[in-house]
Coordinates of C-alpha atoms in Angstrom, one line a residue:
Chain P
M261 CA 113.2 70.0 127.6
K262 CA 112.7 70.8 123.9
N263 CA 109.6 72.9 124.7
K264 CA 111.6 75.3 127.0
R265 CA 113.0 76.8 123.8
S266 CA 112.1 80.4 123.3
F267 CA 108.7 80.8 121.5
T268 CA 110.1 84.0 119.7
E269 CA 113.2 82.6 118.0
E270 CA 111.4 82.2 114.5
L271 CA 109.7 85.5 114.8
S272 CA 111.1 88.9 113.7
P273 CA 111.1 91.5 116.5
K274 CA 108.3 93.3 114.7
Q275 CA 106.2 90.2 114.8
V276 CA 106.8 89.9 118.6
L277 CA 105.4 93.4 118.6
E278 CA 102.5 92.5 116.6
I279 CA 101.5 89.8 118.8
D280 CA 101.8 92.2 121.7
A281 CA 99.6 94.8 119.9
C282 CA 96.5 92.6 119.2
T283 CA 93.7 94.2 121.0
Q284 CA 91.6 91.1 121.1
C285 CA 88.8 93.1 119.6
G286 CA 87.5 90.3 117.4
E287 CA 86.9 92.5 114.3
C288 CA 89.0 90.1 112.3
L289 CA 86.5 87.1 112.8
K290 CA 83.8 88.7 110.7
H291 CA 86.3 88.3 107.8
C292 CA 87.8 84.9 108.6
P293 CA 86.5 82.5 106.1
V294 CA 87.5 79.5 108.5
Q295 CA 85.4 81.0 111.2
D296 CA 82.5 81.3 108.6
V297 CA 82.4 77.5 108.1
T298 CA 83.6 76.2 111.5
N299 CA 82.2 78.6 114.0
N300 CA 85.0 77.4 116.3
P301 CA 86.4 80.3 118.3
A302 CA 89.6 78.3 118.9
V303 CA 90.8 78.8 115.4
S304 CA 90.1 82.4 115.4
P305 CA 93.0 84.9 114.9
P306 CA 92.7 86.6 118.5
E307 CA 92.5 83.3 120.2
K308 CA 95.5 82.0 118.4
I309 CA 97.4 85.3 119.4
R310 CA 96.2 84.9 123.0
M311 CA 97.4 81.4 123.2
F312 CA 100.8 82.3 121.6
R313 CA 101.2 85.1 124.1
E314 CA 100.7 82.6 126.9
F315 CA 103.5 80.4 125.3
I316 CA 105.8 83.4 125.0
R317 CA 105.2 84.3 128.7
S318 CA 106.1 80.8 129.6
T319 CA 109.6 81.0 128.2
D320 CA 110.2 84.8 127.8
G321 CA 108.1 86.5 130.5
L322 CA 109.6 88.2 133.4
K323 CA 108.7 85.3 135.7
A324 CA 110.4 83.0 133.3
K325 CA 113.5 85.1 133.1
L326 CA 113.8 85.3 136.9
F327 CA 112.8 81.9 137.9
G328 CA 113.4 79.9 134.8
G329 CA 110.7 79.0 132.1
A330 CA 108.0 76.6 132.5
E331 CA 107.4 73.9 129.9
A332 CA 104.3 74.8 127.9
D333 CA 101.3 72.2 128.1
R334 CA 101.7 69.7 125.4
K335 CA 97.9 69.4 124.7
R336 CA 97.6 73.3 124.4
L337 CA 100.5 73.2 121.9
E338 CA 98.8 70.6 120.0
D339 CA 95.6 72.5 119.9
F340 CA 97.4 75.6 118.9
T341 CA 99.2 73.8 116.1
K342 CA 96.1 72.5 114.8
A343 CA 94.4 76.0 114.8
V344 CA 97.3 77.6 113.2
Y345 CA 97.3 74.9 110.4
E346 CA 93.6 75.1 109.9
C347 CA 93.9 78.6 108.8
T348 CA 94.0 79.2 105.0
T349 CA 96.5 82.2 105.4
C350 CA 94.4 84.3 103.4
G351 CA 95.3 87.5 105.3
A352 CA 91.6 88.9 105.4
C353 CA 92.0 89.1 109.2
G354 CA 95.1 91.3 108.8
Q355 CA 93.5 93.3 106.1
N356 CA 90.6 94.2 108.5
C357 CA 92.7 94.4 111.7
P358 CA 92.2 97.7 113.6
V359 CA 95.8 97.6 114.5
G360 CA 97.2 96.5 111.0
I361 CA 98.8 93.2 112.0
F362 CA 100.4 91.4 109.1
T363 CA 98.8 88.1 109.5
Q364 CA 99.4 86.8 106.0
R365 CA 103.0 86.6 107.2
L366 CA 102.5 86.0 110.9
W367 CA 100.6 82.7 110.7
P368 CA 103.2 81.0 108.4
T369 CA 105.9 82.3 110.8
L370 CA 104.0 80.7 113.8
R371 CA 103.8 77.4 111.8
K372 CA 107.5 77.5 111.3
E373 CA 107.9 77.8 115.1
M374 CA 105.6 74.8 115.5
V375 CA 107.8 72.8 113.0
K376 CA 110.9 73.7 114.9
R377 CA 109.1 72.2 118.1
G378 CA 108.2 69.0 116.2
L379 CA 104.4 69.8 116.4
G380 CA 103.8 70.8 112.7
P381 CA 103.1 70.3 110.0
I382 CA 99.8 68.3 109.9
G383 CA 98.9 65.1 107.9
V384 CA 100.2 65.0 104.4
Q385 CA 102.0 68.2 104.8
A386 CA 104.7 66.5 106.7
N387 CA 105.7 64.5 103.5
L388 CA 106.3 67.7 101.5
P389 CA 110.0 68.0 101.9
K390 CA 110.6 64.3 101.0
V391 CA 108.2 64.4 98.2
I392 CA 109.5 67.6 96.7
T393 CA 113.2 66.4 97.0
N394 CA 112.3 63.1 95.2
S395 CA 109.9 64.3 92.5
G396 CA 110.4 68.0 92.3
N397 CA 106.7 68.8 93.0
P398 CA 104.3 68.4 96.0
Y399 CA 102.1 66.1 94.3
D400 CA 104.7 63.3 93.9
K401 CA 104.0 63.2 90.1
P402 CA 106.7 62.2 87.6
A403 CA 108.5 65.1 85.9
G404 CA 107.6 63.7 82.4
D405 CA 104.0 64.4 83.2
R406 CA 104.6 68.0 84.0
Y407 CA 104.0 69.5 80.6
Q408 CA 103.3 66.7 78.2
P409 CA 99.5 66.3 78.9
W410 CA 98.5 69.7 78.4
F411 CA 101.1 71.6 76.4
P412 CA 99.8 72.6 73.1
V413 CA 101.9 70.9 70.2
N414 CA 101.9 74.1 68.0
V415 CA 103.5 76.4 70.6
K416 CA 107.3 76.8 70.2
V417 CA 109.4 77.4 73.3
A418 CA 112.8 79.3 72.8
E419 CA 116.0 77.9 74.2
R420 CA 116.9 81.3 75.4
A421 CA 114.6 84.4 75.7
G422 CA 114.1 87.6 77.8
I423 CA 110.6 86.2 78.9
G424 CA 110.5 83.1 81.0
Y425 CA 107.2 81.2 81.8
Y426 CA 106.9 79.1 85.0
A427 CA 104.0 76.9 84.8
G428 CA 104.1 75.9 88.5
C429 CA 103.2 72.4 89.9
T430 CA 99.5 73.1 90.9
G431 CA 98.7 74.4 87.4
A432 CA 100.7 71.6 85.7
Y433 CA 99.2 68.8 87.6
E434 CA 95.8 70.0 88.9
A435 CA 94.7 73.0 86.8
Q436 CA 95.7 72.0 83.3
P437 CA 93.3 74.1 81.2
M438 CA 94.7 77.0 83.2
V439 CA 98.4 76.6 82.2
R440 CA 97.4 75.4 78.6
G441 CA 95.6 78.9 78.4
D442 CA 98.7 80.7 79.6
V443 CA 101.0 79.1 77.1
L444 CA 98.4 79.8 74.3
V445 CA 98.0 83.4 75.1
L446 CA 101.9 83.9 75.5
N447 CA 102.2 82.3 72.0
A448 CA 99.6 84.5 70.5
I449 CA 101.5 87.7 71.9
G450 CA 104.4 86.5 69.8
T451 CA 107.2 87.6 72.1
P452 CA 109.5 84.6 72.3
F453 CA 109.5 82.8 75.7
T454 CA 111.4 80.1 77.3
M455 CA 110.6 77.5 79.9
L456 CA 112.7 75.1 81.8
P457 CA 112.7 71.5 81.0
P458 CA 110.0 69.5 83.0
E459 CA 112.8 68.0 85.2
E460 CA 114.4 71.3 86.0
E461 CA 111.1 73.2 86.6
V462 CA 110.8 72.2 90.3
C463 CA 108.5 73.5 93.0
C464 CA 108.9 77.2 93.7
G465 CA 109.0 76.4 97.4
F466 CA 105.7 77.8 98.5
P467 CA 104.3 74.8 100.0
L468 CA 107.4 74.2 102.1
F469 CA 107.2 77.9 103.0
I470 CA 103.6 78.2 103.9
T471 CA 103.8 74.9 106.1
G472 CA 106.8 76.2 107.9
Q473 CA 109.2 73.8 106.5
H474 CA 112.2 76.0 105.3
D475 CA 115.2 73.7 105.2
E476 CA 114.9 72.8 101.5
L477 CA 114.0 76.3 100.2
E478 CA 117.4 77.8 99.6
G479 CA 118.4 74.9 97.3
L480 CA 115.0 75.1 95.3
V481 CA 115.3 78.8 94.8
K482 CA 119.0 78.8 93.7
R483 CA 118.3 75.8 91.4
L484 CA 115.4 77.7 89.7
V485 CA 116.9 81.2 89.5
A486 CA 120.2 79.7 88.0
G487 CA 118.0 77.9 85.5
Y488 CA 116.2 80.9 84.3
E489 CA 119.4 83.1 84.5
A490 CA 121.2 80.6 82.1
R491 CA 118.3 81.0 79.6
G492 CA 118.7 84.8 79.6
V493 CA 115.4 85.5 81.3
K494 CA 114.8 89.1 82.3
T495 CA 111.1 88.8 83.2
L496 CA 109.6 85.7 84.6
V497 CA 106.0 85.2 84.0
C498 CA 103.7 82.9 86.2
S499 CA 100.0 82.5 86.6
C500 CA 100.0 80.9 90.2
P501 CA 99.5 83.7 92.7
C502 CA 101.3 81.7 95.4
C503 CA 104.5 81.0 93.2
V504 CA 104.3 84.9 92.2
N505 CA 104.0 85.7 96.0
I506 CA 107.1 83.7 97.1
M507 CA 109.1 84.6 94.1
S508 CA 108.5 88.4 94.6
R509 CA 108.5 88.4 98.4
D510 CA 110.8 85.7 99.4
W511 CA 113.0 84.4 96.7
P512 CA 115.5 87.4 97.1
A513 CA 116.0 86.4 100.8
F514 CA 116.5 82.7 99.9
Y515 CA 118.7 83.7 97.0
G516 CA 120.8 86.0 99.1
K517 CA 120.5 88.9 96.7
E518 CA 118.2 90.7 94.5
L519 CA 116.8 88.4 91.6
P520 CA 118.5 88.8 88.1
F521 CA 115.0 89.1 86.6
T522 CA 111.7 90.7 87.5
I523 CA 108.5 88.7 88.4
R524 CA 105.2 89.4 86.6
H525 CA 101.9 87.7 87.0
I526 CA 100.5 86.5 83.7
T527 CA 97.6 89.1 83.8
Q528 CA 100.0 91.9 84.1
F529 CA 101.9 90.7 81.1
V530 CA 98.8 90.1 79.0
A531 CA 97.2 93.5 80.1
S532 CA 100.3 95.2 79.0
A533 CA 100.5 93.3 75.6
I534 CA 96.7 94.3 75.1
K535 CA 97.5 97.8 75.9
E536 CA 100.5 98.0 73.5
G537 CA 98.5 96.3 70.7
K538 CA 100.5 93.0 70.8
L539 CA 97.4 91.0 71.7
R540 CA 93.7 91.5 70.4
I541 CA 90.8 89.7 71.7
T542 CA 88.5 89.8 68.8
K543 CA 85.8 87.2 69.6
E544 CA 82.7 88.4 71.5
L545 CA 81.6 86.9 74.6
R546 CA 78.0 88.1 75.5
E547 CA 78.2 87.0 79.2
T548 CA 78.3 88.4 82.7
V549 CA 81.4 87.2 84.4
I550 CA 82.5 87.5 88.1
Y551 CA 86.1 87.5 89.0
H552 CA 87.5 86.1 92.1
D553 CA 90.5 87.8 93.4
P554 CA 93.2 85.2 94.7
C555 CA 94.3 86.2 98.3
Y556 CA 98.0 85.8 97.4
L557 CA 97.5 88.0 94.3
S558 CA 95.4 90.8 95.7
R559 CA 96.3 91.1 99.4
G560 CA 99.6 89.5 98.8
V561 CA 101.2 91.4 95.9
G562 CA 98.6 94.0 95.0
V563 CA 97.7 92.7 91.6
I564 CA 94.0 93.8 91.3
E565 CA 93.3 95.9 88.3
E566 CA 95.2 93.9 85.5
P567 CA 92.9 90.9 85.7
R568 CA 89.9 93.3 85.4
D569 CA 91.7 95.2 82.5
V570 CA 92.2 91.8 80.7
L571 CA 88.5 90.8 81.2
G572 CA 87.2 94.4 80.3
S573 CA 89.1 94.1 76.9
I574 CA 87.0 91.2 75.9
P575 CA 84.2 92.4 73.6
G576 CA 80.6 91.9 75.0
V577 CA 81.7 90.8 78.5
K578 CA 80.1 92.4 81.5
V579 CA 82.4 92.1 84.6
I580 CA 80.6 92.1 87.9
E581 CA 82.2 92.0 91.4
F582 CA 81.9 89.8 94.5
E583 CA 80.7 91.6 97.7
R584 CA 84.2 91.3 98.9
H585 CA 86.9 91.8 96.2
G586 CA 90.2 93.4 95.5
L587 CA 92.1 93.8 98.7
N588 CA 89.1 92.5 100.8
S589 CA 88.4 89.4 98.7
R590 CA 87.1 86.3 100.5
C591 CA 89.2 83.1 100.4
C592 CA 87.9 80.3 98.3
G593 CA 89.2 77.8 100.7
S594 CA 92.2 76.4 99.0
G595 CA 95.0 78.6 100.5
G596 CA 97.6 77.9 103.0
A597 CA 98.2 74.3 102.1
A598 CA 95.0 73.6 104.2
R599 CA 93.0 72.2 101.3
K600 CA 94.5 68.8 101.5
V601 CA 94.2 68.4 105.3
F602 CA 91.0 70.2 106.1
H603 CA 89.1 69.2 103.0
D604 CA 85.6 69.8 104.4
N605 CA 86.4 73.4 105.3
A606 CA 87.8 74.0 101.8
I607 CA 84.8 72.6 100.1
K608 CA 82.5 74.7 102.3
M609 CA 84.4 77.8 101.5
G610 CA 84.6 77.0 97.7
R611 CA 80.7 76.5 97.8
Q612 CA 80.4 80.0 99.4
T613 CA 82.3 81.4 96.4
I614 CA 80.0 79.4 94.0
D615 CA 76.8 80.4 95.7
E616 CA 77.6 84.2 95.6
A617 CA 78.6 84.0 92.0
V618 CA 75.3 82.1 91.3
K619 CA 73.2 84.6 93.5
K620 CA 74.7 87.6 91.5
K621 CA 73.5 85.9 88.3
A622 CA 77.0 85.6 86.8
D623 CA 77.1 83.4 83.8
R624 CA 80.7 82.4 84.5
L625 CA 83.0 82.4 87.5
I626 CA 86.5 83.6 86.5
L627 CA 89.4 82.4 88.6
G628 CA 93.1 83.2 88.3
C629 CA 94.8 80.9 90.6
P630 CA 95.4 77.1 90.1
A631 CA 94.7 76.1 93.6
C632 CA 91.4 78.1 93.6
Y633 CA 90.6 76.4 90.3
A634 CA 91.1 72.8 91.5
K635 CA 89.4 73.3 94.7
V636 CA 86.3 75.4 93.6
N637 CA 85.8 72.8 90.8
E638 CA 86.0 70.1 93.3
A639 CA 83.5 72.0 95.6
M640 CA 81.1 72.2 92.7
Q641 CA 80.8 68.4 92.5
G642 CA 77.5 67.3 94.0
H643 CA 76.7 70.9 95.0
D644 CA 73.1 72.1 94.2
K645 CA 74.2 75.3 92.6
Q646 CA 76.2 75.0 89.3
I647 CA 78.2 77.7 87.3
K648 CA 80.8 77.5 84.6
I649 CA 84.2 77.9 86.2
T650 CA 87.0 79.2 83.8
D651 CA 90.5 80.4 84.4
I652 CA 91.1 84.0 83.1
M653 CA 93.9 82.8 80.5
E654 CA 91.7 79.7 79.5
L655 CA 89.0 82.2 78.7
V656 CA 91.1 84.5 76.8
S657 CA 92.9 81.9 74.8
G658 CA 89.6 80.6 73.5
L659 CA 88.7 84.2 72.3
L660 CA 91.9 85.2 70.5
G661 CA 92.0 86.5 66.9
E662 CA 95.0 86.9 64.5
R663 CA 98.1 88.4 66.1
T664 CA 98.5 92.1 65.2
Chain G
M95 CA 93.6 100.7 155.1
G96 CA 95.6 103.8 154.0
T97 CA 98.9 102.2 154.6
I98 CA 97.8 99.1 152.5
L99 CA 96.9 101.2 149.6
I100 CA 100.0 103.3 149.8
I101 CA 102.1 100.0 149.7
A102 CA 99.9 98.8 146.9
A103 CA 100.4 101.9 145.0
Y104 CA 104.2 101.8 145.2
G105 CA 104.1 98.2 144.1
V106 CA 101.8 98.9 141.1
Y107 CA 103.9 102.1 140.3
A108 CA 106.9 100.1 140.2
A109 CA 105.4 97.2 138.2
F110 CA 104.0 99.7 135.6
W111 CA 107.5 101.2 134.9
I112 CA 109.3 97.8 134.8
R113 CA 106.6 96.9 132.2
F114 CA 107.0 100.2 130.4
F115 CA 110.7 99.7 130.0
L116 CA 110.4 96.2 128.9
H117 CA 108.1 97.4 126.2
A118 CA 110.5 100.2 125.4
L119 CA 113.1 97.5 124.9
L120 CA 110.6 95.7 122.5
W121 CA 110.1 98.8 120.4
W122 CA 113.7 99.3 120.2
K123 CA 114.4 95.8 119.1
A124 CA 111.5 96.1 116.6
V125 CA 112.8 99.4 115.1
A126 CA 116.3 98.0 114.7
G127 CA 115.3 94.5 113.8
P128 CA 114.5 93.1 110.3
A129 CA 111.1 93.2 108.9
A130 CA 108.8 90.2 108.4
I131 CA 109.3 90.4 104.6
A132 CA 112.3 91.3 102.6
G133 CA 112.7 94.7 101.3
S134 CA 110.7 96.6 103.9
P135 CA 109.7 100.0 102.7
P136 CA 111.6 102.9 104.2
L137 CA 109.9 105.3 106.4
S138 CA 108.1 108.2 104.8
V139 CA 106.3 111.3 105.8
K140 CA 103.2 110.0 104.2
A141 CA 103.3 106.8 106.3
C142 CA 103.9 108.7 109.4
A143 CA 101.0 111.0 108.7
L144 CA 98.8 108.1 107.9
S145 CA 99.7 106.3 111.0
A146 CA 99.2 109.3 113.1
R147 CA 95.7 109.4 111.6
D148 CA 95.3 105.7 112.6
V149 CA 96.5 106.4 116.3
V150 CA 94.5 109.6 116.8
L151 CA 91.2 108.9 115.0
F152 CA 91.4 104.9 115.2
W153 CA 90.9 105.0 111.5
R154 CA 91.3 101.4 110.8
L155 CA 88.6 100.7 113.3
L156 CA 86.3 103.2 111.6
K157 CA 86.8 101.4 108.4
V158 CA 85.9 98.1 109.7
N159 CA 83.2 98.9 112.4
P160 CA 81.8 102.3 112.5
A161 CA 79.3 101.6 115.4
L162 CA 82.2 100.3 117.7
W163 CA 84.5 103.0 116.5
L164 CA 82.1 105.7 117.9
G165 CA 82.2 104.3 121.3
E166 CA 85.8 103.5 121.3
W167 CA 86.9 106.8 120.1
V168 CA 84.5 108.7 122.5
F169 CA 85.8 106.5 125.3
H170 CA 89.5 107.1 124.6
A171 CA 89.0 110.8 124.3
S172 CA 86.9 111.2 127.3
F173 CA 89.4 108.9 129.3
L174 CA 92.2 111.1 128.2
I175 CA 90.4 114.3 129.2
V176 CA 89.4 112.9 132.5
A177 CA 93.0 111.7 133.2
L178 CA 94.3 115.3 132.4
R179 CA 91.7 116.8 134.7
H180 CA 93.1 114.6 137.4
L181 CA 96.6 116.0 137.1
R182 CA 95.6 118.7 139.5
Y183 CA 96.2 116.0 142.2
F184 CA 99.6 115.4 141.0
F185 CA 101.1 118.8 140.9
P186 CA 101.9 120.6 144.1
I187 CA 101.2 123.9 142.2
V188 CA 98.9 123.3 139.4
P189 CA 99.9 124.8 136.2
E190 CA 97.4 126.8 134.4
W191 CA 97.0 124.4 131.4
V192 CA 95.7 121.7 133.8
W193 CA 93.0 124.3 134.8
W194 CA 91.9 124.4 131.2
F195 CA 90.8 120.7 131.5
Q196 CA 88.7 121.1 134.6
T197 CA 85.4 122.0 133.0
P198 CA 85.9 119.7 129.7
G199 CA 87.0 117.0 132.3
L200 CA 83.9 117.2 134.1
I201 CA 81.8 116.8 131.0
A202 CA 84.0 114.1 129.9
G203 CA 83.3 112.5 133.3
Y204 CA 79.6 112.1 132.1
V205 CA 80.5 110.8 128.7
L206 CA 83.0 108.2 130.0
P207 CA 80.6 105.8 131.6
L208 CA 78.1 106.3 128.9
S209 CA 80.8 105.4 126.3
L210 CA 81.6 102.4 128.1
I211 CA 78.0 101.1 128.5
Y212 CA 77.6 101.8 124.7
I213 CA 80.7 99.7 124.0
L214 CA 79.4 96.9 126.1
L215 CA 76.1 97.0 124.3
V216 CA 77.5 97.0 120.8
R217 CA 79.7 94.0 121.9
R218 CA 76.9 92.3 123.6
F219 CA 73.9 92.7 121.2
S220 CA 75.7 93.2 117.7
D221 CA 74.9 90.2 115.5
Q222 CA 78.2 90.7 113.9
E223 CA 80.2 90.4 117.1
K224 CA 81.6 86.8 117.1
Y225 CA 84.3 87.3 119.8
S226 CA 84.5 88.9 123.1
S227 CA 87.8 88.7 125.0
P228 CA 87.1 88.0 128.6
A229 CA 90.0 90.2 129.5
N230 CA 88.5 93.0 127.5
M231 CA 85.3 92.6 129.2
T232 CA 86.8 92.5 132.6
L233 CA 88.7 95.8 131.8
L234 CA 85.4 97.5 130.5
A235 CA 83.7 96.5 133.8
V236 CA 86.5 97.8 135.8
L237 CA 86.6 101.0 133.9
L238 CA 82.8 101.4 134.1
I239 CA 82.9 101.2 138.0
I240 CA 85.9 103.4 138.4
S241 CA 84.3 106.1 136.2
S242 CA 80.9 105.8 137.7
L243 CA 82.5 106.3 141.2
G244 CA 84.5 109.2 139.9
L245 CA 81.3 110.6 138.6
L246 CA 79.5 110.1 141.9
M247 CA 82.3 111.9 143.7
A248 CA 82.3 114.8 141.4
T249 CA 78.6 115.3 141.5
L250 CA 76.5 113.8 144.4
Y251 CA 78.9 112.6 147.2
R252 CA 81.7 114.9 146.9
A253 CA 85.1 113.8 148.3
D254 CA 87.3 116.0 150.3
I255 CA 89.6 116.9 147.6
V256 CA 92.2 118.6 149.9
M257 CA 92.7 115.3 151.7
V258 CA 92.7 113.5 148.4
K259 CA 95.5 115.8 147.1
L260 CA 97.5 115.6 150.4
F261 CA 97.1 111.7 150.2
I262 CA 98.3 111.6 146.3
Q263 CA 101.1 114.1 147.1
G264 CA 102.2 112.1 150.1
I265 CA 102.6 109.0 147.9
L266 CA 104.4 111.0 145.2
C267 CA 106.8 112.6 147.7
F268 CA 107.4 109.3 149.6
S269 CA 105.9 111.0 152.5
P270 CA 102.6 109.2 153.1
A271 CA 99.7 111.0 154.5
A272 CA 96.3 109.5 155.8
A273 CA 93.9 108.3 153.2
P274 CA 90.8 110.3 153.0
D275 CA 87.8 108.8 155.0
D276 CA 85.7 108.2 152.2
I277 CA 84.5 104.9 150.9
L278 CA 83.7 106.1 147.4
F279 CA 87.4 107.4 147.1
L280 CA 88.9 104.3 148.6
L281 CA 87.1 102.2 146.2
H282 CA 87.9 104.5 143.2
F283 CA 91.5 104.6 144.1
S284 CA 91.7 100.7 144.9
L285 CA 90.1 100.0 141.5
V286 CA 92.5 102.2 139.8
L287 CA 95.5 100.2 141.3
V288 CA 93.6 97.0 139.9
L289 CA 93.3 98.7 136.6
I290 CA 96.9 99.7 136.0
P291 CA 98.2 96.0 135.8
L292 CA 95.2 95.1 133.6
L293 CA 95.9 98.0 131.2
P294 CA 96.6 96.2 127.8
T295 CA 100.1 96.5 126.6
H296 CA 98.8 97.3 123.1
I297 CA 98.5 100.9 124.2
L298 CA 102.3 101.0 124.0
T299 CA 102.9 98.7 121.0
A300 CA 100.0 99.3 118.6
P301 CA 101.3 102.6 117.2
L302 CA 104.4 101.0 115.8
V303 CA 102.4 98.2 114.3
M304 CA 100.2 100.8 112.6
L305 CA 103.2 102.6 111.2
E306 CA 104.4 99.3 109.8
A307 CA 101.1 98.7 108.4
E308 CA 100.9 101.9 106.7
K309 CA 104.6 101.5 105.3
R310 CA 103.6 98.0 103.9
E311 CA 100.3 99.2 102.5
L312 CA 102.0 102.2 100.7
A313 CA 104.5 99.7 99.2
L314 CA 102.0 97.1 98.1
P315 CA 101.4 98.5 94.7
L316 CA 105.2 98.5 94.1
V317 CA 105.7 94.7 94.8
M318 CA 104.8 93.7 91.3
H319 CA 104.8 96.9 89.5
E320 CA 107.5 99.1 88.1
K321 CA 108.9 101.2 90.7

């Protein structure tokens, strides 16, 4: 009887409207990275919407209201669940939707509905709530290893400061050159910054949010906000686009009110420091670099120019662009918590990113997201095309001169 | 045959209005309900103007697929003009402004099936087209037959428009009159009755989604930057 629950319970009224408004034109498919690598129409955005409309009709349609709802077919629900979790939630479909459906938010909401029905999440994603509750991070790594392997010994962290730095789980455990670069650059700027102790810097909640498992979110958010507030933080800086996205978009909702600090991506903070003369990149780099816009940073929160400003301030560097960049960037395959479950898809998408960078004759592929960093590096293993992959702050930290 | 068509017309008419009011309810709930993200931006004149552009010019489609946009925009515009031309059958005394649409409506009657054929060709033969909804294809096919029949009746095999008007007025006034003894008209009318339930509901809901999209896009640069 569980499946007779309304399919619109987790959706906002505007999202119900969005599902109704899809014209099934299929324009989104040209921009879907999962379509590119799978060619499977079942995972396409219009097909997912068409199926979900059927589910809604089965519980909320006029016939269902008059004569009682029919139970949705289990097999179809399972197929739909797989399709909605195979998506990387990059939002390119919504960006190119002729109607303007906000898919980067719609797919996670549909996942939440599937979780409530006991059908989602998929594979290892189902362990996330337990793992995060026990270890504080989605990788089930000890808190003691969160900073210790990469944190530079000469960098001092203040007990209290107006600037807070959140390393994030993926950066700390899977993309350590990136977070090391962040800390070195923050140190070079010279403004004191604080961090939570490793056992207190828990998951931001994004993996739970994106897989539709919202039960633990409020606790995590309140714990983190209280920690930074106690340290006098007024601006919280983070380099992970997914963390930044949930912090700015959703933390206020889970916290229950406006946050006591502003959220800034590291590139915003560093671009400002360069502009204000607090940071000077003195070493020259005679290279052509290509910057990949992380989906949750560009389409997600509109941070597009600052990474380019930072790269543009490096003497000697020539910045080139992917065919699809900025708001229209193409997913590298690591988004939406799909990379651990649909590994092959993610590797293929990562290789597409590498291939285009090589084709454009870039000397170096610059990334600004720990998940992209981890997966694209993994995708390059055993691939016939090779390129230097560097995080933007990893690059900057290696080119710093004296503090001005 | 005439009686069946009249009963069917009332059924379709009633179903259309039920559907319309259910969607009006959906609109109302959506306008009054919370947004998908916290801090949804307020309505602004700019957002309204941009969404009006999206609705009238299909601006978003133009940005992603200019070839398809051309066909879709011409189809929708010619469909609207042809529909306005048909209003002469719905008013007992035809207002002057309806007469303004008679000649443009006739021209649009030629354009309409051509635009549908163009859309079908773009969808069928474009390498970029990866997905064609069976429902959309059915709709296009029905529209193509209806518009072709209409064009035939307006040019080669003229229907008795006095009989047509009496028939339509009879339905509207709940005083049914005999259906014109014209196979093309009977087919045309029957297919319109088939078309109405097939009409996609996005016609009603897409404008509000476009407005939300414009609001969201205008607010995007403010998410992480100083307001």
